[in-house]
Coordinates of C-alpha atoms and ligand atoms in Angstrom, one line a residue:
X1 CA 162.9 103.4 108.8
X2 CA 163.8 106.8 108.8
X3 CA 160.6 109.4 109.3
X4 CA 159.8 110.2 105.4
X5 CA 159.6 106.2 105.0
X6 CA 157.4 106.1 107.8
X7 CA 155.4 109.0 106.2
X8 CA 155.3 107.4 102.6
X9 CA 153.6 104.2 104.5
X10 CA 150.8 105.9 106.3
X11 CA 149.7 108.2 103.4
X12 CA 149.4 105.2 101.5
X13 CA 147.1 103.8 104.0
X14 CA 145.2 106.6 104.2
X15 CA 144.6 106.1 100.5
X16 CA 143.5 102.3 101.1
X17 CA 141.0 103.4 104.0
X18 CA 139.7 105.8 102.2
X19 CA 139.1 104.2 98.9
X20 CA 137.2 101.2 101.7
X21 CA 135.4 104.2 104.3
X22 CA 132.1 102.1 102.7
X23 CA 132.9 99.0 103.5
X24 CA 134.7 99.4 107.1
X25 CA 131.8 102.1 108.1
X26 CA 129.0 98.4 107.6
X27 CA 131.6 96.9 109.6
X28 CA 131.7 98.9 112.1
X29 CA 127.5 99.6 112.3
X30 CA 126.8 96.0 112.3
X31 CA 129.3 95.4 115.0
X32 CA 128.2 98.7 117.7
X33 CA 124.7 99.6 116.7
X34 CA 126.4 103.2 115.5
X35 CA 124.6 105.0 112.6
X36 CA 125.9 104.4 109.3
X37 CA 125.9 107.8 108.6
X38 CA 128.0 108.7 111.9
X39 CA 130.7 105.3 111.1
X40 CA 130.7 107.0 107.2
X41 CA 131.9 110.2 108.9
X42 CA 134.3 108.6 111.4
X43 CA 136.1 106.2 108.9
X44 CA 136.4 109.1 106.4
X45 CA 138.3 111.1 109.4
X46 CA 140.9 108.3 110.1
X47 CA 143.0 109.8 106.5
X48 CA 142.9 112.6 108.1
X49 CA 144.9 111.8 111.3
X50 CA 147.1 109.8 109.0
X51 CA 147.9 112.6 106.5
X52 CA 148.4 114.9 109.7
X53 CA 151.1 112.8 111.5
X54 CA 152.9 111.6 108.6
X55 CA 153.7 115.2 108.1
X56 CA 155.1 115.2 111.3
X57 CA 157.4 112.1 110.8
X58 CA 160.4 113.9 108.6
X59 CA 160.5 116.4 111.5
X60 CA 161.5 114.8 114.1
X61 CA 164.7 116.7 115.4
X62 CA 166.7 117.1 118.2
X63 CA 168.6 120.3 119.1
X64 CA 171.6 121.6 119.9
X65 CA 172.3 123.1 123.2
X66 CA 175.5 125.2 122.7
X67 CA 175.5 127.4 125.7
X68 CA 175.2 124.6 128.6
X69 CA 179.2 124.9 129.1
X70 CA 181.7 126.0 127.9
X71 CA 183.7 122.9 127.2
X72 CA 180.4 121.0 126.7
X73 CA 178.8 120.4 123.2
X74 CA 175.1 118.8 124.0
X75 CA 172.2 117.6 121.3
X76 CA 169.6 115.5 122.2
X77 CA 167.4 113.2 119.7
X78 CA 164.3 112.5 120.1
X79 CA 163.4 108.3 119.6
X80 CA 160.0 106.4 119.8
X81 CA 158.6 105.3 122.9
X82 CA 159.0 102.0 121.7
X83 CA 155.8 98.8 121.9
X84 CA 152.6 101.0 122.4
X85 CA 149.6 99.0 123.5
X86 CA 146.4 101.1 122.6
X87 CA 143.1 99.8 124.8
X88 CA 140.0 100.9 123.4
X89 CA 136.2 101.4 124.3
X90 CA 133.3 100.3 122.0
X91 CA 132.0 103.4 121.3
X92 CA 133.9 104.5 118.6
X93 CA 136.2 102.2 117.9
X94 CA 138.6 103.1 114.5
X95 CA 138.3 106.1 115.3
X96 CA 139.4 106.0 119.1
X97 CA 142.2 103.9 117.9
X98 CA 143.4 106.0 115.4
X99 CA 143.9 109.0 117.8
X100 CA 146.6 106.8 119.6
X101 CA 148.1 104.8 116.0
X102 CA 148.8 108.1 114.0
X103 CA 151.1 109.5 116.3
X104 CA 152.5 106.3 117.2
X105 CA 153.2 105.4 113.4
X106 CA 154.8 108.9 113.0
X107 CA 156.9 108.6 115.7
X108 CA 158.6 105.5 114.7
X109 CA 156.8 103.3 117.4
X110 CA 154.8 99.3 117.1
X111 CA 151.7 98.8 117.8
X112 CA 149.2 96.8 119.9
X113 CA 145.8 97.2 119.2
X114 CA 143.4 95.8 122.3
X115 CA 140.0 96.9 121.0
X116 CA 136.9 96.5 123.2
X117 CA 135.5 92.7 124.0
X118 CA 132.0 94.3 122.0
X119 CA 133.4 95.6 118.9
X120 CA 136.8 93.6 117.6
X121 CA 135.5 93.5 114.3
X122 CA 136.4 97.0 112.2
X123 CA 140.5 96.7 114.0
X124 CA 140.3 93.3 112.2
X125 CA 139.1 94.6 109.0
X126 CA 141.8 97.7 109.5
X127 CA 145.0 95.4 109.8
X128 CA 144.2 93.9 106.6
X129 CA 144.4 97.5 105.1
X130 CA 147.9 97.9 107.0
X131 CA 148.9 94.6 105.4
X132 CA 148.2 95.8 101.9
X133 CA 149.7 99.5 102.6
X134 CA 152.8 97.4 102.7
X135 CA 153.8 98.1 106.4
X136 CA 156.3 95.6 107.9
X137 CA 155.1 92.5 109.9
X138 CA 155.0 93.4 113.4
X139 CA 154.5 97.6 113.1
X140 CA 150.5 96.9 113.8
X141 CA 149.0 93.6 115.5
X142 CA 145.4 93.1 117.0
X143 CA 145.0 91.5 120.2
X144 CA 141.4 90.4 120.0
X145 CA 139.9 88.9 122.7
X146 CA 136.2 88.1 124.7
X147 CA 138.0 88.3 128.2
X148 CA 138.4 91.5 129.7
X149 CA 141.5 89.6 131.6
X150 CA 143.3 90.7 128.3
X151 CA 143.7 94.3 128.2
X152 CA 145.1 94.0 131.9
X153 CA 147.7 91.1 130.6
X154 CA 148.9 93.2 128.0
X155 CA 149.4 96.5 130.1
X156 CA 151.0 94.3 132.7
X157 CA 153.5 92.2 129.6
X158 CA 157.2 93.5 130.4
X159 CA 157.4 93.9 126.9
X160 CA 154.8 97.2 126.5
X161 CA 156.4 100.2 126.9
X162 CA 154.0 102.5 126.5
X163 CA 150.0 102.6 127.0
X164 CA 147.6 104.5 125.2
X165 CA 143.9 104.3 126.9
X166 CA 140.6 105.5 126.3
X167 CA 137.9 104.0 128.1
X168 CA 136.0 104.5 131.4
X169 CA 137.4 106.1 134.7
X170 CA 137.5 103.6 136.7
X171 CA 139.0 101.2 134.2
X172 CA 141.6 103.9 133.9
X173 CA 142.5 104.1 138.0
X174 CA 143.2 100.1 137.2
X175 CA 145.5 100.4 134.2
X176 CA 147.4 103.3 136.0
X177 CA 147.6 100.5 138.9
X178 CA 149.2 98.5 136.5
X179 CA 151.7 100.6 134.7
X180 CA 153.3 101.0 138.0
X181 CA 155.1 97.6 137.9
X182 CA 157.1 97.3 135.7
X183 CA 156.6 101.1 135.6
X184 CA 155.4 102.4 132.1
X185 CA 154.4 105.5 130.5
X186 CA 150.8 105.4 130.4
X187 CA 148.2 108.5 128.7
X188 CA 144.1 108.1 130.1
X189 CA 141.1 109.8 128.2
X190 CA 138.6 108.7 130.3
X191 CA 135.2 109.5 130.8
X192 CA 133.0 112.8 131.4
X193 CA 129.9 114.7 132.5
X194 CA 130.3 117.6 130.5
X195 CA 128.2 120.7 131.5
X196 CA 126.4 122.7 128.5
X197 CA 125.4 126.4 129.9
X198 CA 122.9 128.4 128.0
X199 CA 122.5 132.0 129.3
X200 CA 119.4 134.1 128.8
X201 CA 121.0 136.1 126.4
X202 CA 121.8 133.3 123.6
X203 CA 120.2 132.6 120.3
X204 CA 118.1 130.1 122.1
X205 CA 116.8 129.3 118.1
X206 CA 120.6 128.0 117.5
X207 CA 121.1 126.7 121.4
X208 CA 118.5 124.5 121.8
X209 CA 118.7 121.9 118.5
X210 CA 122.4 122.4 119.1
X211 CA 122.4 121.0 122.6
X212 CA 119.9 118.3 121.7
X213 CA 122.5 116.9 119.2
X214 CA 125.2 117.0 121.8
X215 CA 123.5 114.5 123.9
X216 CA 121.5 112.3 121.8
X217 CA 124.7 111.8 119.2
X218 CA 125.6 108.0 119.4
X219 CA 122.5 107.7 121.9
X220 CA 124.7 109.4 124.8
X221 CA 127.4 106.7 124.1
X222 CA 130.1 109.5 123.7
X223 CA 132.7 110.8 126.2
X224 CA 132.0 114.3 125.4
X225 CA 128.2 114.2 125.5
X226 CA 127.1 117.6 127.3
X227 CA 124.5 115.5 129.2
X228 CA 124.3 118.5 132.2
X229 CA 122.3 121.5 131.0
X230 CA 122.3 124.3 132.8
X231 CA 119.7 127.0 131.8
X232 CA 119.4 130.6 133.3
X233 CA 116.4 130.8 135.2
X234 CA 114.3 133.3 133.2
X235 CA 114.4 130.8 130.2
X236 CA 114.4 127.8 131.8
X237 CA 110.5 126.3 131.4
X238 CA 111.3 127.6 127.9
X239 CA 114.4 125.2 127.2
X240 CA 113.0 122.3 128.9
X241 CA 109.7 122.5 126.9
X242 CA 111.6 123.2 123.5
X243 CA 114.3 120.4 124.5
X244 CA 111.5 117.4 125.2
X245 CA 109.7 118.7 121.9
X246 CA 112.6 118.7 119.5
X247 CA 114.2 115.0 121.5
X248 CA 110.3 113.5 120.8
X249 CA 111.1 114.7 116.8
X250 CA 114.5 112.4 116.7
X251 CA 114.1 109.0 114.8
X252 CA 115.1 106.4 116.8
X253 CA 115.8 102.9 114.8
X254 CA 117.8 101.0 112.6
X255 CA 121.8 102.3 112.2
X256 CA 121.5 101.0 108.4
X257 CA 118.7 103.4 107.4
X258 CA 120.5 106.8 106.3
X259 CA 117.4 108.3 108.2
X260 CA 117.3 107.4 111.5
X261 CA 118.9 109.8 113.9
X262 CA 119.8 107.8 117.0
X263 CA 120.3 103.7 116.9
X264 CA 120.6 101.0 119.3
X265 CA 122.6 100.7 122.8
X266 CA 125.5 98.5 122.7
X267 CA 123.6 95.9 124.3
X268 CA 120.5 95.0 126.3
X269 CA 122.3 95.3 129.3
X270 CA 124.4 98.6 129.3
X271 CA 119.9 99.5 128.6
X272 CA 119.1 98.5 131.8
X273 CA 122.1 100.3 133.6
X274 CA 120.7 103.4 131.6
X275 CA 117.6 102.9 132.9
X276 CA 118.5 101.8 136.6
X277 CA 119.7 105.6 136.3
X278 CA 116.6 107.3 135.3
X279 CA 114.9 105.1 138.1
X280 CA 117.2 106.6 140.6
X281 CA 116.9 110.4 138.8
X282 CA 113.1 109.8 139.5
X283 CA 113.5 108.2 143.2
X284 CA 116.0 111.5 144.4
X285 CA 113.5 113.9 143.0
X286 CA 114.1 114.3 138.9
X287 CA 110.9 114.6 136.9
X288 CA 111.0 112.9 133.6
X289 CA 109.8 115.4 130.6
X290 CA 109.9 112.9 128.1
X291 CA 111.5 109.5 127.4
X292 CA 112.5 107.9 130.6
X293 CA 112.1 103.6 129.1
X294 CA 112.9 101.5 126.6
X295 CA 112.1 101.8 122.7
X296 CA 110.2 99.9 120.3
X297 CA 111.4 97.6 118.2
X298 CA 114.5 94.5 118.3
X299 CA 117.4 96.0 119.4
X300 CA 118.7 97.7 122.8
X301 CA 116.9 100.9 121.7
X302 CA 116.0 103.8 124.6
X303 CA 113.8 106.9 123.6
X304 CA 115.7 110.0 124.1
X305 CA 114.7 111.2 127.4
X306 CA 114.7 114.7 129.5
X307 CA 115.1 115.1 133.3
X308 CA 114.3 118.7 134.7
X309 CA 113.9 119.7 138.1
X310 CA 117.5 118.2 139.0
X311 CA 119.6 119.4 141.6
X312 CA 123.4 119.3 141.1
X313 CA 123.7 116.8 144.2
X314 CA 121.8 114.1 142.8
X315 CA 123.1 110.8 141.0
X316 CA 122.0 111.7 137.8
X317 CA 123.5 114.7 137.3
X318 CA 127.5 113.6 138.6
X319 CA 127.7 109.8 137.5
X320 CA 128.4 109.3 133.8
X321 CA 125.3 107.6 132.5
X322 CA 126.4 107.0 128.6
X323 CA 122.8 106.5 126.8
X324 CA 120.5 109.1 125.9
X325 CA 119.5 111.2 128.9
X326 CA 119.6 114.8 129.7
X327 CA 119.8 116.5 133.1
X328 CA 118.7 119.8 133.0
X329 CA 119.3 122.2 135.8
X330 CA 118.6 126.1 136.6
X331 CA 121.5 129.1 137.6
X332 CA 120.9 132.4 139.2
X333 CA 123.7 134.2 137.6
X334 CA 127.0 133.6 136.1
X335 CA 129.2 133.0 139.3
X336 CA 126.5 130.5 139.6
X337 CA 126.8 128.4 136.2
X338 CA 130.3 128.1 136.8
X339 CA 130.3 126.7 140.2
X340 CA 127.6 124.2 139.2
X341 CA 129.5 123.2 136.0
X342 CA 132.1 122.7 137.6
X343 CA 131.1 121.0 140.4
X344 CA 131.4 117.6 139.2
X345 CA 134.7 115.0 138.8
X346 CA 135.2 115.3 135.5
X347 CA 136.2 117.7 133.1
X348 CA 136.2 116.5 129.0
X349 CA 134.4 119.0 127.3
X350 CA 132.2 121.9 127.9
X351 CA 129.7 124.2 125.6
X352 CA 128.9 127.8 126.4
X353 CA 125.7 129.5 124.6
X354 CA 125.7 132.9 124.9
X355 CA 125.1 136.2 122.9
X356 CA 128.0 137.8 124.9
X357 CA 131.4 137.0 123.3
X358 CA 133.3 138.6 126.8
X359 CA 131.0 136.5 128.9
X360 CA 132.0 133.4 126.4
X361 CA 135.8 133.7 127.1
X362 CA 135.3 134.8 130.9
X363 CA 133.2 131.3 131.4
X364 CA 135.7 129.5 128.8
X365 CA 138.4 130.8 131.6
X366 CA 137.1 129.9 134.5
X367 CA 135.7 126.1 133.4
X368 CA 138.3 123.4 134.4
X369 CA 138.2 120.8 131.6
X370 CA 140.2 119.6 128.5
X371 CA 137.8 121.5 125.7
X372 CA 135.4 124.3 126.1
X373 CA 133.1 125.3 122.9
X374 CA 131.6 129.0 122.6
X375 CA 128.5 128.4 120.6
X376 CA 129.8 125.7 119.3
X377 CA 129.3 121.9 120.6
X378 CA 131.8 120.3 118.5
X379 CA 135.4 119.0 118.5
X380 CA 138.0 116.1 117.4
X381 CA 139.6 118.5 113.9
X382 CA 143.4 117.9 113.2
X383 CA 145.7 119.9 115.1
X384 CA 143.1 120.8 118.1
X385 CA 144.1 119.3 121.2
X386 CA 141.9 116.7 123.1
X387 CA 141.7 115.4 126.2
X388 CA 140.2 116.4 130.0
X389 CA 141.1 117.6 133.1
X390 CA 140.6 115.7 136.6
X391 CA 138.6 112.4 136.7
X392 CA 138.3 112.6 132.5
X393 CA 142.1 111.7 131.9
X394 CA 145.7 113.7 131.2
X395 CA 147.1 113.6 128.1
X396 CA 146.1 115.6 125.0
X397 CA 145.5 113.6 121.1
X398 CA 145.4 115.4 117.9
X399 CA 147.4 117.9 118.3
X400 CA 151.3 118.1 117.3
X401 CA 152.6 117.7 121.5
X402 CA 150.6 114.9 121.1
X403 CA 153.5 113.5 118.9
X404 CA 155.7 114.2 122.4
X405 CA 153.9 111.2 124.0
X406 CA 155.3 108.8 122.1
X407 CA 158.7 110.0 122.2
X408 CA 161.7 110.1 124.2
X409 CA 164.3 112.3 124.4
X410 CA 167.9 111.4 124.8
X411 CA 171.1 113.9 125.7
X412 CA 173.9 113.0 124.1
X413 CA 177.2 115.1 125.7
X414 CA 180.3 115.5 124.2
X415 CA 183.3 117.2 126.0
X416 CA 185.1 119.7 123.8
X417 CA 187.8 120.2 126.9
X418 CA 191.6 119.6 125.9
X419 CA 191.7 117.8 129.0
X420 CA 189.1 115.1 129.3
X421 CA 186.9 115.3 133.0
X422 CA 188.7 113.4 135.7
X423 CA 187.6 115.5 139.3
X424 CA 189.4 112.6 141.6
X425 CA 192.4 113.7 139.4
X426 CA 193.3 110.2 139.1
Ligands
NAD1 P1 135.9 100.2 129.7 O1 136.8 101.0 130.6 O2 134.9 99.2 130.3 O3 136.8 99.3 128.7 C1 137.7 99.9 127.8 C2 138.7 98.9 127.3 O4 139.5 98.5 128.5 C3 138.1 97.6 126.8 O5 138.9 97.2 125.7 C4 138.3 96.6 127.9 O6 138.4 95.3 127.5 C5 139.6 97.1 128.5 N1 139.8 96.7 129.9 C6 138.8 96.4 130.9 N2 139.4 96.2 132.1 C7 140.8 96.3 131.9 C8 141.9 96.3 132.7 N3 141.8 96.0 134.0 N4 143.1 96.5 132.2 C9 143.3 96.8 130.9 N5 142.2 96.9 130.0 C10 141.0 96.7 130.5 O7 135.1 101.3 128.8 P2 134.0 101.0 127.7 O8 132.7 100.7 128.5 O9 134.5 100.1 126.6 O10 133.8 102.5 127.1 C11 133.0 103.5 127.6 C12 133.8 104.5 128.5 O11 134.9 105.1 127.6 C13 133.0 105.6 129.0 O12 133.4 105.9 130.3 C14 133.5 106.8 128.1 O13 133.3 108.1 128.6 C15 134.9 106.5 127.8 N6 135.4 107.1 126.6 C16 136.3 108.2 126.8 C17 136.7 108.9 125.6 C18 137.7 110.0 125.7 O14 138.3 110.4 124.8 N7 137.9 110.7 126.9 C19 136.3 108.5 124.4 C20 135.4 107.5 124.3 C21 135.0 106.8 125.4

């Protein structure tokens, strides 16, 4: 198909999902314990992605390159990857998915969705959308599946070229494993630790509720949660007081009520993993403010909880814990923050508070990950690259480059010599 065929195709199903954001958003809550007012949000993002890469598809071009050599004329086109397989966490899963299919779709590649053993049920719903957008059989498939054997058969299959992941770290190091034989292409957004630094001088009134949402959105389940808090030391019994009142005031329940705030854990058992954590946080020396055990109620729910007094060394504060707890530490001075913040594996996403715009862009400079918000905890718009540095992955989504990772390019080179090239002078 040539690009503004492609393009046609995916702004029509953009118009399918979003006429259905409803009804794949229920899907979606029922299947992951997400609120329905977070899966509302999400679906109602995926025509956005869509709409953004289909404008990309009729400009896909190659160049020219006249001045190589003299008797050389040289373009090179750019062609799709080819079979992507897209492996995908629970946590968010349309959405996830959509960060990888977008691109893919625009750059003329097929598609294998592997979506997490938890959550197949909204990539189900989504192909039946594809169906009715009218996109040829084949372009998008599902590969569903309760064995986690699957995602590593299908990055192994000779027939992938291409592997699009987002999931945990370690899960990562394995699929890199395998995309070494047969050798494939392979992009990783993996998982995080991200620091949030709040500085005397910020609007603590804007800070603090600000920070709370960035860790107890999707109960902690989210790669970029900012679950390290760093706090300047002359305001630091302030913040940890305000931050275990204002985590006591969020309504923890059912995803289906519009009003509750944070919902369930994927399941009983990722709980107690949560919880093994905050027993080990307490063992190395972590007091719990608030929170720190299960919630009321059916459902794998865990009351937002606060640890203060951490050191950077402990547990708590490097491993990536994914459910609703907070570490929240103390700096000396600037030099300080950014040597804690960064002293950690990962590097996804990072939030600065601060009434100092100089100091904002000096810390934004010196913090080594993917995304770093100034008074601002938020991320994932079209066009606004999205990805990490060390442990938390290489490869940027959303953005146009991103469009580069599912392309090749090709020389092609003509001789424009009256003699044609023959250096053994045969
Ligand atoms: P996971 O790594 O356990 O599983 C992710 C997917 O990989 C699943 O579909 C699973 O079946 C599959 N899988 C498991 N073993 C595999 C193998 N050997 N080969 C191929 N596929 C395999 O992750 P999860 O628990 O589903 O998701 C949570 C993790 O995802 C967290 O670490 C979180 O930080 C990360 N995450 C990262 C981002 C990001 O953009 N950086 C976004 C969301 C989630």
């Amino acid at each position: 198909m040539t690009g503004a065929q492609r393009a046609r195709l995916m702004i029509r199903l953009a118009e399918i999902v979003e006429r259905d954001i409803s009804e794949l958003a229920k899907v979606e809550t029922r299947d992951n314990g997400k609120l329905i007012r977070d899966a509302e949000a999400q679906v109602a993002q995926l025509p956005q992605w869509l709409r953004y890469f289909a404008g990309l598809a009729d400009k896909i071009n190659g160049e020219a390159i006249s001045d190589a050599h003299p008797n050389f004329f040289v373009y090179t086109r750019r062609e799709p990857i080819g079979v992507v397989a897209g492996i995908l966490p629970w946590n968010a899963p349309l959405v996830l998915m959509m960060f990888k299919l977008a691109p893919a779709l625009a750059a003329g590649c097929t598609f294998i969705a592997k979506p997490s053993e938890f959550t197949p049920a909204s990539t189900l719903e989504f192909a039946k959308r594809v169906d009715e957008a009218g996109f040829p059989p084949g372009v998008f498939n599902v590969l569903s599946s309760s064995a986690r054997e699957t995602g590593a058969s299908l990055v192994a299959h000779e027939g992938i070229n291409k592997v699009a992941f987002t999931g945990s770290t370690k899960t990562g190091g394995e699929i890199m494993r395998l995309c070494s034989d047969p050798i494939k292409r392979v992009t990783l957004e993996l998982g995080g630790k991200s620091p949030n630094l709040i500085f005397a001088d910020a609007n603590l009134d804007d800070a603090i509720p600000s920070s709370v949402w960035s860790i107890y959105y999707a109960a902690g389940q989210s790669c970029e949660a900012r679950s390290r808090v760093l706090v300047e030391a002359s305001v630091y019994d302030e913040v940890v007081a305000r931050f275990a009142e204002y985590a006591q005031q969020i309504k923890v329940g059912d995803p289906l009520d519009p009003e509750t705030q944070m919902g369930s854990l994927i399941s009983t058992a990722h709980r107690d993993r949560v919880h093994g954590f905050v027993k080990q946080g307490i063992e190395e020396g972590a007091v719990v403010v608030t929170g720190g055990g299960p919630g009321d109620g059916k459902g794998a729910f865990y009351r937002p909880t606060v640890l203060a007094h951490v050191d950077n060394g402990m547990t708590v504060a490097q491993e990536e814990i994914f459910g609703p707890v907070v570490t929240i530490m103390g700096f000396g001075d600037e030099k300080d923050a950014i040597e804690i913040a960064n002293d950690v594996r990962y590097g996804l996403f990072a939030t600065v508070w601060t009434g100092d715009p100089a100091r904002g862009h000096r810390v934004a400079r010196a913090i080594k990950s993917g995304m770093v918000g100034i008074n601002m905890p938020y991320t994932a718009f079209p066009g606004i690259p999205f990805g990490g540095y060390k442990q938390s992955g290489f490869g940027r989504e959303l953005s146009i480059d991103t469009l580069d990772l599912y392309l090749e390019t090709k020389g092609v080179l003509f001789s424009t010599s009256p003699k044609p090239f023959n250096p053994f002078g045969l």
